Coordinates of C-alpha atoms and ligand atoms in Angstrom, one line a residue:
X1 CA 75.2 107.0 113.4
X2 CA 76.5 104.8 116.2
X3 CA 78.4 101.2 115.0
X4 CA 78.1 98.0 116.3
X5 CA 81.4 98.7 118.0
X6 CA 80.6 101.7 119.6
X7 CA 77.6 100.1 120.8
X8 CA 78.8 97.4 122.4
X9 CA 81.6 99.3 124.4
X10 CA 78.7 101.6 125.9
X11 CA 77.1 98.4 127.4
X12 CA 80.6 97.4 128.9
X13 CA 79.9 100.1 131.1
X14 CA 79.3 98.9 134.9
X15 CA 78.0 101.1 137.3
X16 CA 80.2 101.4 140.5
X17 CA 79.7 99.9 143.8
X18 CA 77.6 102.5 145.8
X19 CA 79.7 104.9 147.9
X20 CA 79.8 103.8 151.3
X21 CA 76.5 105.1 153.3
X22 CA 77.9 107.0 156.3
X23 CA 76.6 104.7 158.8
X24 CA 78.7 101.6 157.0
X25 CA 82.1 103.0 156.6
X26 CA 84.3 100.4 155.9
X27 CA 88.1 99.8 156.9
X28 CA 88.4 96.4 155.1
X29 CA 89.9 97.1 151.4
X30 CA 92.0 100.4 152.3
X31 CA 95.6 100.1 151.7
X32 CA 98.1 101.2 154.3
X33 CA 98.4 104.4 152.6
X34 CA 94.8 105.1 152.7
X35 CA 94.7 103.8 156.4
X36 CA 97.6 106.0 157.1
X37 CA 95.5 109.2 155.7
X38 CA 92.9 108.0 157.9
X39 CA 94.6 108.1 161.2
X40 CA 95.9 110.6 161.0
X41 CA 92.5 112.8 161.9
X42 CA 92.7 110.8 165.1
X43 CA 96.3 112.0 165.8
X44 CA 97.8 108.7 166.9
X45 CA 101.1 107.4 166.5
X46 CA 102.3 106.0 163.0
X47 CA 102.8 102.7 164.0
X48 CA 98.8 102.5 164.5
X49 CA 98.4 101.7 161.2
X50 CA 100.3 98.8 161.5
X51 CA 98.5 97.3 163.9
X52 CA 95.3 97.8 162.3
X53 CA 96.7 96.3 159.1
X54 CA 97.6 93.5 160.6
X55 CA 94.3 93.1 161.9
X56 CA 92.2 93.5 159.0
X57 CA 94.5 91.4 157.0
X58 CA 96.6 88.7 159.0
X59 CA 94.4 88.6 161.8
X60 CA 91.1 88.4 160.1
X61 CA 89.7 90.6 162.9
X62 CA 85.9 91.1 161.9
X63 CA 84.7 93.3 164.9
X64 CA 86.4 96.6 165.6
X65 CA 85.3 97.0 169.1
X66 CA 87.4 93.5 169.9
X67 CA 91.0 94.5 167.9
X68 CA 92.5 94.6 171.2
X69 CA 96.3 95.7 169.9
X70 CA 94.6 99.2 169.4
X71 CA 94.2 101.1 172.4
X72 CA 90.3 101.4 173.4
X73 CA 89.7 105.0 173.2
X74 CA 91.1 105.0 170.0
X75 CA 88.5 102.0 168.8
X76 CA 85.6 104.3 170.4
X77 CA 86.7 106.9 168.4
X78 CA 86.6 105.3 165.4
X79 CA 83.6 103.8 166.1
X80 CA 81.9 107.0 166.5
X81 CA 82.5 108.0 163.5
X82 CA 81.0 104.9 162.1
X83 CA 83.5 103.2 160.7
X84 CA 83.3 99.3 161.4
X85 CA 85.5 96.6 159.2
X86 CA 83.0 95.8 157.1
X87 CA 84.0 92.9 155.3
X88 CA 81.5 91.2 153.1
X89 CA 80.4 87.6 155.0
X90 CA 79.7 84.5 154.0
X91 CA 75.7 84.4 153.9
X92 CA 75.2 81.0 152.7
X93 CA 77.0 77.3 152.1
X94 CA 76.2 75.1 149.6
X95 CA 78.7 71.9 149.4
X96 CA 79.6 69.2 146.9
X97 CA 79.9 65.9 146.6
X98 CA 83.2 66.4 146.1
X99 CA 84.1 68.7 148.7
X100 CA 83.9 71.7 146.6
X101 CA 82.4 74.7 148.1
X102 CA 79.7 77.4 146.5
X103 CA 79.3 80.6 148.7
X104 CA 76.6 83.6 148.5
X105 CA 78.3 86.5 150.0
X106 CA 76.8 89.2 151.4
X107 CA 78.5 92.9 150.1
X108 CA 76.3 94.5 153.2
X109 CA 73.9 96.9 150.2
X110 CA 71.7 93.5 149.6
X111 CA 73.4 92.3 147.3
X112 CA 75.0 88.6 147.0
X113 CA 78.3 87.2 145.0
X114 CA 79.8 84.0 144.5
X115 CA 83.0 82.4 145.6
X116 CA 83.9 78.8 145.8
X117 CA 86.4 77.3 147.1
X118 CA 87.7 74.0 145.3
X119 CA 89.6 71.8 148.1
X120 CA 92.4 70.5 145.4
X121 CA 92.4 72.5 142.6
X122 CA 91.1 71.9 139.1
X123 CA 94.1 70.6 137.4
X124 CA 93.9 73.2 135.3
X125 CA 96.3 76.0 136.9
X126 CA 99.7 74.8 138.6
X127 CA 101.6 76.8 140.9
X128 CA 105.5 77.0 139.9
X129 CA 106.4 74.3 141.6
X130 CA 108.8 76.7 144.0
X131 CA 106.8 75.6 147.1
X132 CA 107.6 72.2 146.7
X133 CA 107.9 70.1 150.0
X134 CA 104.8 72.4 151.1
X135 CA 103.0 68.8 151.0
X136 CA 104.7 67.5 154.0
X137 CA 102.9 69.9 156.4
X138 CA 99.9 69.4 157.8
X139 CA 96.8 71.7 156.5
X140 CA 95.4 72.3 153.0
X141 CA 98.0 71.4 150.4
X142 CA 96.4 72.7 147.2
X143 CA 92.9 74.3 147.2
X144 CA 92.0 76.6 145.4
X145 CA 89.7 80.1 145.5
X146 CA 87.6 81.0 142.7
X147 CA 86.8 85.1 143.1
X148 CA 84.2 87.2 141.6
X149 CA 85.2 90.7 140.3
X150 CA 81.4 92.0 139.5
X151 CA 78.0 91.3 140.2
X152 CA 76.9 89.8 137.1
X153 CA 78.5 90.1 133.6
X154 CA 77.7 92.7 130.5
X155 CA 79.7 90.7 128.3
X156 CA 77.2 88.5 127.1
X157 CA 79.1 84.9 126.3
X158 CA 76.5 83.4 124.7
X159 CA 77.4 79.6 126.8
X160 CA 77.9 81.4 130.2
X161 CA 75.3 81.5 133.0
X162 CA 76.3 84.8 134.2
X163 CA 76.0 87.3 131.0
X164 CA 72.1 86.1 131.5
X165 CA 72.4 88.2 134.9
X166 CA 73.6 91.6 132.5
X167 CA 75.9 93.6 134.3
X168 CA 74.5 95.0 138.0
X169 CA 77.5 97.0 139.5
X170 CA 81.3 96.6 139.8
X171 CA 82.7 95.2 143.2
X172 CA 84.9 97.2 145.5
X173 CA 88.3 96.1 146.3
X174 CA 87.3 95.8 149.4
X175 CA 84.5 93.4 148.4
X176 CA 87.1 91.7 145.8
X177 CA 89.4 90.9 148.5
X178 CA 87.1 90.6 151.5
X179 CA 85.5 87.2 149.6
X180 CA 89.1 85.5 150.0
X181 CA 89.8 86.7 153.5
X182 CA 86.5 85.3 154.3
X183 CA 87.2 82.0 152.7
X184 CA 90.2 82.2 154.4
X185 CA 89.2 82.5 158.1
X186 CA 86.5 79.6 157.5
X187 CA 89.0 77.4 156.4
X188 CA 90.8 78.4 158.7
X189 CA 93.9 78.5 156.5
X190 CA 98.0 79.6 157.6
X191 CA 99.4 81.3 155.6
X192 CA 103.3 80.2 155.0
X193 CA 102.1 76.7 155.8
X194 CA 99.0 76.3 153.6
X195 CA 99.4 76.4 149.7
X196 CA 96.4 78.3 148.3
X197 CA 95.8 79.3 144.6
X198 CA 93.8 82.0 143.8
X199 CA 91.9 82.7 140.2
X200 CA 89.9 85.1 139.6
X201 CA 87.3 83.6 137.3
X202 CA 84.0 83.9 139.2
X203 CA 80.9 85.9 137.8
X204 CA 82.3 89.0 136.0
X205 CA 84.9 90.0 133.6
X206 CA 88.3 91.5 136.2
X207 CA 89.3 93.8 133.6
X208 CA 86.2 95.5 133.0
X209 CA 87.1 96.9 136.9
X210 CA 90.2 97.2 136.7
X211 CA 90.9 99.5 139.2
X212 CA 89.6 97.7 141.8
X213 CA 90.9 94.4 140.8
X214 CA 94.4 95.4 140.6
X215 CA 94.0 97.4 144.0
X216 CA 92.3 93.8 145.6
X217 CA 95.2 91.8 144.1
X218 CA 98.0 94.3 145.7
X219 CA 96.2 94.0 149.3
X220 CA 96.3 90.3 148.8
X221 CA 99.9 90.4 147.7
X222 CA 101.4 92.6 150.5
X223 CA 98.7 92.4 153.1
X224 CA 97.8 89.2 153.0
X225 CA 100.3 87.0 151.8
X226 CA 99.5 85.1 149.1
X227 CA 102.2 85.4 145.9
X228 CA 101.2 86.7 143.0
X229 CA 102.7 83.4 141.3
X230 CA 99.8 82.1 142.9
X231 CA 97.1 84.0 140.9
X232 CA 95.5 83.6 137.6
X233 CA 93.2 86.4 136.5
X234 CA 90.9 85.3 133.3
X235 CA 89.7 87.7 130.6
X236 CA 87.2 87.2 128.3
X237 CA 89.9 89.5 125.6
X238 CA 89.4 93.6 127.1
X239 CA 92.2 94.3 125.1
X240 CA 93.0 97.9 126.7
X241 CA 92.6 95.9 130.3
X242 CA 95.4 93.7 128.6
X243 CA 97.5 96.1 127.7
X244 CA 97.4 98.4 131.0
X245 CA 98.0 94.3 132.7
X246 CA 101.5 94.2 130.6
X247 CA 102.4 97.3 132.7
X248 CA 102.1 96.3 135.9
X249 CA 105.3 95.3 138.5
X250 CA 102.8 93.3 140.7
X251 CA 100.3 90.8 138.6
X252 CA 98.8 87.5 138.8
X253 CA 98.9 85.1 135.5
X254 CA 97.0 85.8 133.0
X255 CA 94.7 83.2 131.4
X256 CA 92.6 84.4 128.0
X257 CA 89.0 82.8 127.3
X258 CA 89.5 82.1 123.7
X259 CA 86.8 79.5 123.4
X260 CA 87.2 79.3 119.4
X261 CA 89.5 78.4 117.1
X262 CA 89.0 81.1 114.2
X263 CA 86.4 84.8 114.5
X264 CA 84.0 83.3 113.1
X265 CA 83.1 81.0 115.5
X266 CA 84.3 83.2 118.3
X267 CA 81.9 86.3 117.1
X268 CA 78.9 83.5 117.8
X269 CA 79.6 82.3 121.3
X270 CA 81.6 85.5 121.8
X271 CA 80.2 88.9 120.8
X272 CA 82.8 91.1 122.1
X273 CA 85.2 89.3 119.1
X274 CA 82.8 91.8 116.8
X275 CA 85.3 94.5 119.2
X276 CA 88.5 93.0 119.4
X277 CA 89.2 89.7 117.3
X278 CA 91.7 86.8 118.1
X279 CA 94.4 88.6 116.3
X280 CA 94.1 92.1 118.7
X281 CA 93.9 89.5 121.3
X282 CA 97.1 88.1 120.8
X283 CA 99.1 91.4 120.1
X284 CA 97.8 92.6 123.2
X285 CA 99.0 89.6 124.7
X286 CA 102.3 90.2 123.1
X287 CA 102.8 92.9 125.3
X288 CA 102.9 91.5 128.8
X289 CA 106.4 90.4 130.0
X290 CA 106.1 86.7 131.0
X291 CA 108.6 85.7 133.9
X292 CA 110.4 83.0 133.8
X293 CA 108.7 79.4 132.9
X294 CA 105.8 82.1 132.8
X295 CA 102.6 80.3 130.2
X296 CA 100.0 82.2 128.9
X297 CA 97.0 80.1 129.5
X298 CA 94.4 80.1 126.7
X299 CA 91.0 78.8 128.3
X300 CA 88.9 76.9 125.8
X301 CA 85.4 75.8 126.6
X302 CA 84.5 72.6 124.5
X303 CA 80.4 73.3 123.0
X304 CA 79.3 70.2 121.6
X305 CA 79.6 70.2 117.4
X306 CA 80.4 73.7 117.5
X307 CA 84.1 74.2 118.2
X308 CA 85.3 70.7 119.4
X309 CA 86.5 68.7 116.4
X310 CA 89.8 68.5 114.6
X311 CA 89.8 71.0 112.4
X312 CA 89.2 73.7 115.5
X313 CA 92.1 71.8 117.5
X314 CA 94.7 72.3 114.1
X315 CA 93.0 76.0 114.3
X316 CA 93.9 76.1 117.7
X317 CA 97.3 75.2 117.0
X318 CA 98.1 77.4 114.4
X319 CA 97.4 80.4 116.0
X320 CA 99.7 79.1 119.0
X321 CA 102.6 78.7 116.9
X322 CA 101.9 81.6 115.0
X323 CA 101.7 83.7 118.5
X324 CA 105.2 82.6 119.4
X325 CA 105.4 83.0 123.2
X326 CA 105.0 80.0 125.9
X327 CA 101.5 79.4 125.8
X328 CA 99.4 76.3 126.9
X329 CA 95.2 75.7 126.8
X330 CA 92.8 74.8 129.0
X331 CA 90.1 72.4 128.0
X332 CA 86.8 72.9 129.6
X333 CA 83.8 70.8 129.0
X334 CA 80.8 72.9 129.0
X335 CA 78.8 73.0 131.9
X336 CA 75.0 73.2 130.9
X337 CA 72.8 75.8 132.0
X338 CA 69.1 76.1 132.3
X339 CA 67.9 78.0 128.9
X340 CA 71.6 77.8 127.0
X341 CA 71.0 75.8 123.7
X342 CA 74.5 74.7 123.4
X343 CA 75.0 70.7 124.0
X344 CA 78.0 69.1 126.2
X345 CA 81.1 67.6 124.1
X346 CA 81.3 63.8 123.6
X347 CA 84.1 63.0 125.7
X348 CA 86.0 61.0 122.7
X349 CA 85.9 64.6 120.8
X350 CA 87.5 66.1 123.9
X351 CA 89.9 63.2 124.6
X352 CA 91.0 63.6 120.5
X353 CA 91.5 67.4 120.9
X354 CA 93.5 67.8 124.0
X355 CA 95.6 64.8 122.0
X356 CA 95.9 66.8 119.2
X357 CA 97.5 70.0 120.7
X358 CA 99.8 68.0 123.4
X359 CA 101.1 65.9 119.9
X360 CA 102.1 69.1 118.4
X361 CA 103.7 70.5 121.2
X362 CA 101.1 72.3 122.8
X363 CA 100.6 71.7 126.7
X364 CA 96.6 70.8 127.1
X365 CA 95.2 70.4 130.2
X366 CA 91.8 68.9 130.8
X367 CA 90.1 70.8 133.9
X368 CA 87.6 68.8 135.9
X369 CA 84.6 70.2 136.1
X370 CA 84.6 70.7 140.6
X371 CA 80.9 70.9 142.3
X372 CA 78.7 70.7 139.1
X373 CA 76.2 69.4 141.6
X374 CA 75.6 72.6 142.9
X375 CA 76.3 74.9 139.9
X376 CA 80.4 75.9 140.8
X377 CA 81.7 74.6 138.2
X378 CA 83.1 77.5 135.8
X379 CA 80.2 79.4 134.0
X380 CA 77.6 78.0 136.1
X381 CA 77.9 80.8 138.9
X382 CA 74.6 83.0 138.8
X383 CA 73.5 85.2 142.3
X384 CA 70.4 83.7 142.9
X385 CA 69.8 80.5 144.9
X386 CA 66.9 78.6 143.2
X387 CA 68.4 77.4 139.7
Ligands
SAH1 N1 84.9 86.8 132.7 C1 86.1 86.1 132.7 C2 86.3 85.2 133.9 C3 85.2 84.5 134.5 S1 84.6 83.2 133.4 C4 86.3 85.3 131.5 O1 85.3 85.1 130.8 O2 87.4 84.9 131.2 C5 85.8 81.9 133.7 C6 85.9 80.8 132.6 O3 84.7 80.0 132.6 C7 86.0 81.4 131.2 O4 87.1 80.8 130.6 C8 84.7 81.1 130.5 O5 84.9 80.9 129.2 C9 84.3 79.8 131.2 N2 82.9 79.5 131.1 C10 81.9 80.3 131.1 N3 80.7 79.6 131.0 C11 81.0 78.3 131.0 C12 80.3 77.1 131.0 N4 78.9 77.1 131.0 N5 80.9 75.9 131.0 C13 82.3 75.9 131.1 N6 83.0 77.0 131.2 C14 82.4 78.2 131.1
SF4_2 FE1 81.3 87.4 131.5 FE2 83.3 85.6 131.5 FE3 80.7 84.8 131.5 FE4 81.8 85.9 129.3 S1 82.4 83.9 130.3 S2 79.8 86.4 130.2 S3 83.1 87.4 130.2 S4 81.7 85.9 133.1

C-alpha cells in the first residue's frame, strides 16, 4: 500500500529538459570546465576557452559566427558541428504601469518561461548594504530579476497560479541562467557599476532541480558577475534540497515560503506540509551556516480570514523565537488569480500583523505587490499569454 507521503514525493518528480537535438547544440550554460572538455576535440590553445567565456558571459555575444576574439576557422568549425550559443530569447514584453517588466522566454523546444524584471526592487529583499555609494553612478541603482527554475510547478500551493500549470519539465542551467543574461543585455546593464538583485522565485520550486539551479547560480557567480550576497532563492520547504543548500561554499540567501502560522493551516494552502511540517522545516534550516548579518527570510502570503489575524502573527512569532537564528518575514498580500477561491487581506489586518512581529522584535517587511497589472506580481506568473 502506497501512503500519502510516498505519493506525493512521486508527483515531485519533473521530467528533464530534453537533451539537446543535434542540430541545437548549445554553448550557453557550460561551465569553463565543460567548455574546456569541449575544445579540446578542436585542438586549439587553452586560452580559447577564455575567450569564449567571456563571450557567452560578459560579452553577451548571441551569434557564434560574429565572436570575433575567436579565430574564424575555429568558429566554422564549431559551427559545423552545430553548435550555436543558444541562449533562450526574450519572445515577448509585456510592461507595467509601474515600470515592472513581465517576459515570455523562449527555451528554443516551444516552450515559454517567465522572468520579470522589477526596476527598484520590492522592498522585500535588501542587499547587505556593502555596495553603498553604488547610488552615485549613473545606471540602474536597485532592480531586481525575478527567475524561473521550471516550467510550471508540481507542488500544488493551493493560492499560487502556477501549481494550476502541474509540473511540465525542469529548466537547464543553461535556460536558468540564459533568462538573466537576456534581461541583462536588454537593459543593457554594467556590471561593477549597476546594482542588480537576483531572486529566484519565478514559476517553479529551485530545489526540486537542484542540480541545475546550483550549476546556473555558480555561472552567474563566476561568469557573470553578480555576488551571491545578491541572490535569494525561495523554497516552498524541499527539506533534503535544504539540507544539500546548507552544504554548499557558493549560495545565494535563502528565503522559506511558510505562508502559515501552525500545520494545520499550512497542510490546507500547502500540501507538501502533509511531507515535511514547519518543525522539519526549521531543523533543516538549522543546518545552513548563515554569514555574517545573514537573515533567514520567512515569506508569508497574507489569504484573507485564513491566516492573517493576530493569533497567526503571535503563531508566527513563536515559532521565530523558538527557531533561534536571525530570521525576519516577508508579508505578501495575495495576489488574486482567476479560479483561486481565496480572498485578498483587508489592509488594516496586514498593517496589524506586520506591527505585531516588528513589536516583538521580529523584522517584517511589507513587499509591494510590482506589475499586478499584468500578472508579475509573485504567484501570478503562469506560461500562457491570455489570462
Ligand atoms: N516555488 C518557490 C518560489 C516561487 S513562488 C516557493 O514557493 O517558494 C515565490 C513566492 O510567491 C512564494 O513565497 C509564494 O508563496 C508566493 N506566492 C505564490 N502565489 C502567490 C500569490 N497568488 N500571491 C502572492 N504570493 C504568492
Ligand atoms: Fe510552486 Fe512556489 Fe507556486 Fe508553491 S508557491 S506552487 S512551490 S511556484
Amino acid at each position: 500500500m502506497t501512503s500519502g507521503r510516498e505519493n506525493l514525493l512521486s508527483i515531485l518528480d519533473a521530467p528533464a529538459p530534453p537533451s539537446t537535438p543535434i542540430a541545437l547544440r548549445s554553448l550557453f550554460g557550460l561551465s569553463n570546465e565543460q567548455l574546456t572538455d569541449l575544445l579540446k576535440q578542436f585542438s586549439v590553445p587553452a586560452y580559447r576557452t577564455k575567450q569564449l567565456t567571456e563571450a557567452l558571459y560578459r560579452g553577451w555575444e548571441n551569434d557564434l559566427s560574429a565572436v570575433s576574439t575567436l579565430p574564424k576557422d575555429l568558429r566554422e568549425k564549431l559551427l559545423e558541428a552545430e553548435y550555436s550559443i543558444g541562449r533562450p530569447t526574450i519572445a515577448e514584453t509585456f510592461r507595467s504601469v509601474d515600470g515592472t517588466e513581465r517576459y515570455l522566454i523562449a527555451t528554443g523546444d516551444g516552450q515559454t518561461v517567465e522572468t520579470v524584471w522589477m526596476p527598484e526592487g520590492d522592498d522585500g529583499e535588501e542587499g547587505d548594504g556593502s555596495e553603498a555609494g553604488v547610488e552615485e553612478l549613473a545606471g540602474h541603482h536597485d532592480a531586481t530579476i525575478c527567475v524561473s527554475s521550471q516550467i510550471g510547478c508540481a507542488v500544488n500551493c493551493q493560492f499560487c497560479l502556477t501549481a494550476k500549470l502541474g509540473i511540465i519539465r525542469n529548466l537547464s542551467a543553461g535556460e536558468i541562467a540564459g533568462q538573466v543574461v537576456a534581461v541583462l543585455d536588454r537593459h543593457k546593464v554594467k556590471i561593477g557599476r549597476d546594482r542588480i538583485n537576483l531572486v529566484f522565485m519565478g514559476m517553479g520550486e529551485p530545489f526540486l532541480n537542484y542540480d541545475a539551479f546550483m550549476d546556473a547560480v555558480r555561472l552567474l557567480v563566476s561568469e557573470v558577475g553578480i555576488a551571491e550576497s545578491r541572490m535569494t532563492v525561495s523554497t516552498s520547504g524541499i527539506v533534503p534540497g535544504i539540507e544539500k543548500f546548507a552544504l554548499e561554499k557558493v549560495r545565494p540567501k535563502l528565503a522559506i515560503s511558510l505562508n502559515a502560522s501552525n500545520n494545520t493551516v499550512r497542510e490546507q494552502v500547502m500540501p507538501i506540509t502533509r511531507k515535511w511540517d514547519i518543525g522539519d522545516l526549521i531543523e533543516a534550516v538549522r543546518q545552513v551556516p548563515l554569514r555574517p548579518r545573514e537573515r533567514v527570510t520567512f515569506e508569508y502570503v497574507l489569504l484573507g480570514g485564513v491566516n492573517d489575524q493576530l493569533e497567526h502573527a503571535g503563531e508566527v512569532v513563536k515559532l521565530l523565537r523558538r527557531a533561534n537564528f536571525p530570521a525576519k518575514v516577508n508579508l505578501i498580500a495575495w495576489n488574486p488569480g482567476p479560479s483561486i477561491p481565496y480572498t485578498m487581506p483587508d489592509p488594516d489586518d496586514v498593517a496589524r500583523f506586520q506591527q505585531h512581529l516588528i513589536e516583538r522584535g521580529i523584522p517584517a517587511f511589507i513587499r509591494r505587490p510590482r506589475g499586478r497589472d499584468i500578472y508579475a506580481a509573485c504567484g501570478q506568473l503562469k506560461r500562457t499569454v491570455e489570462q
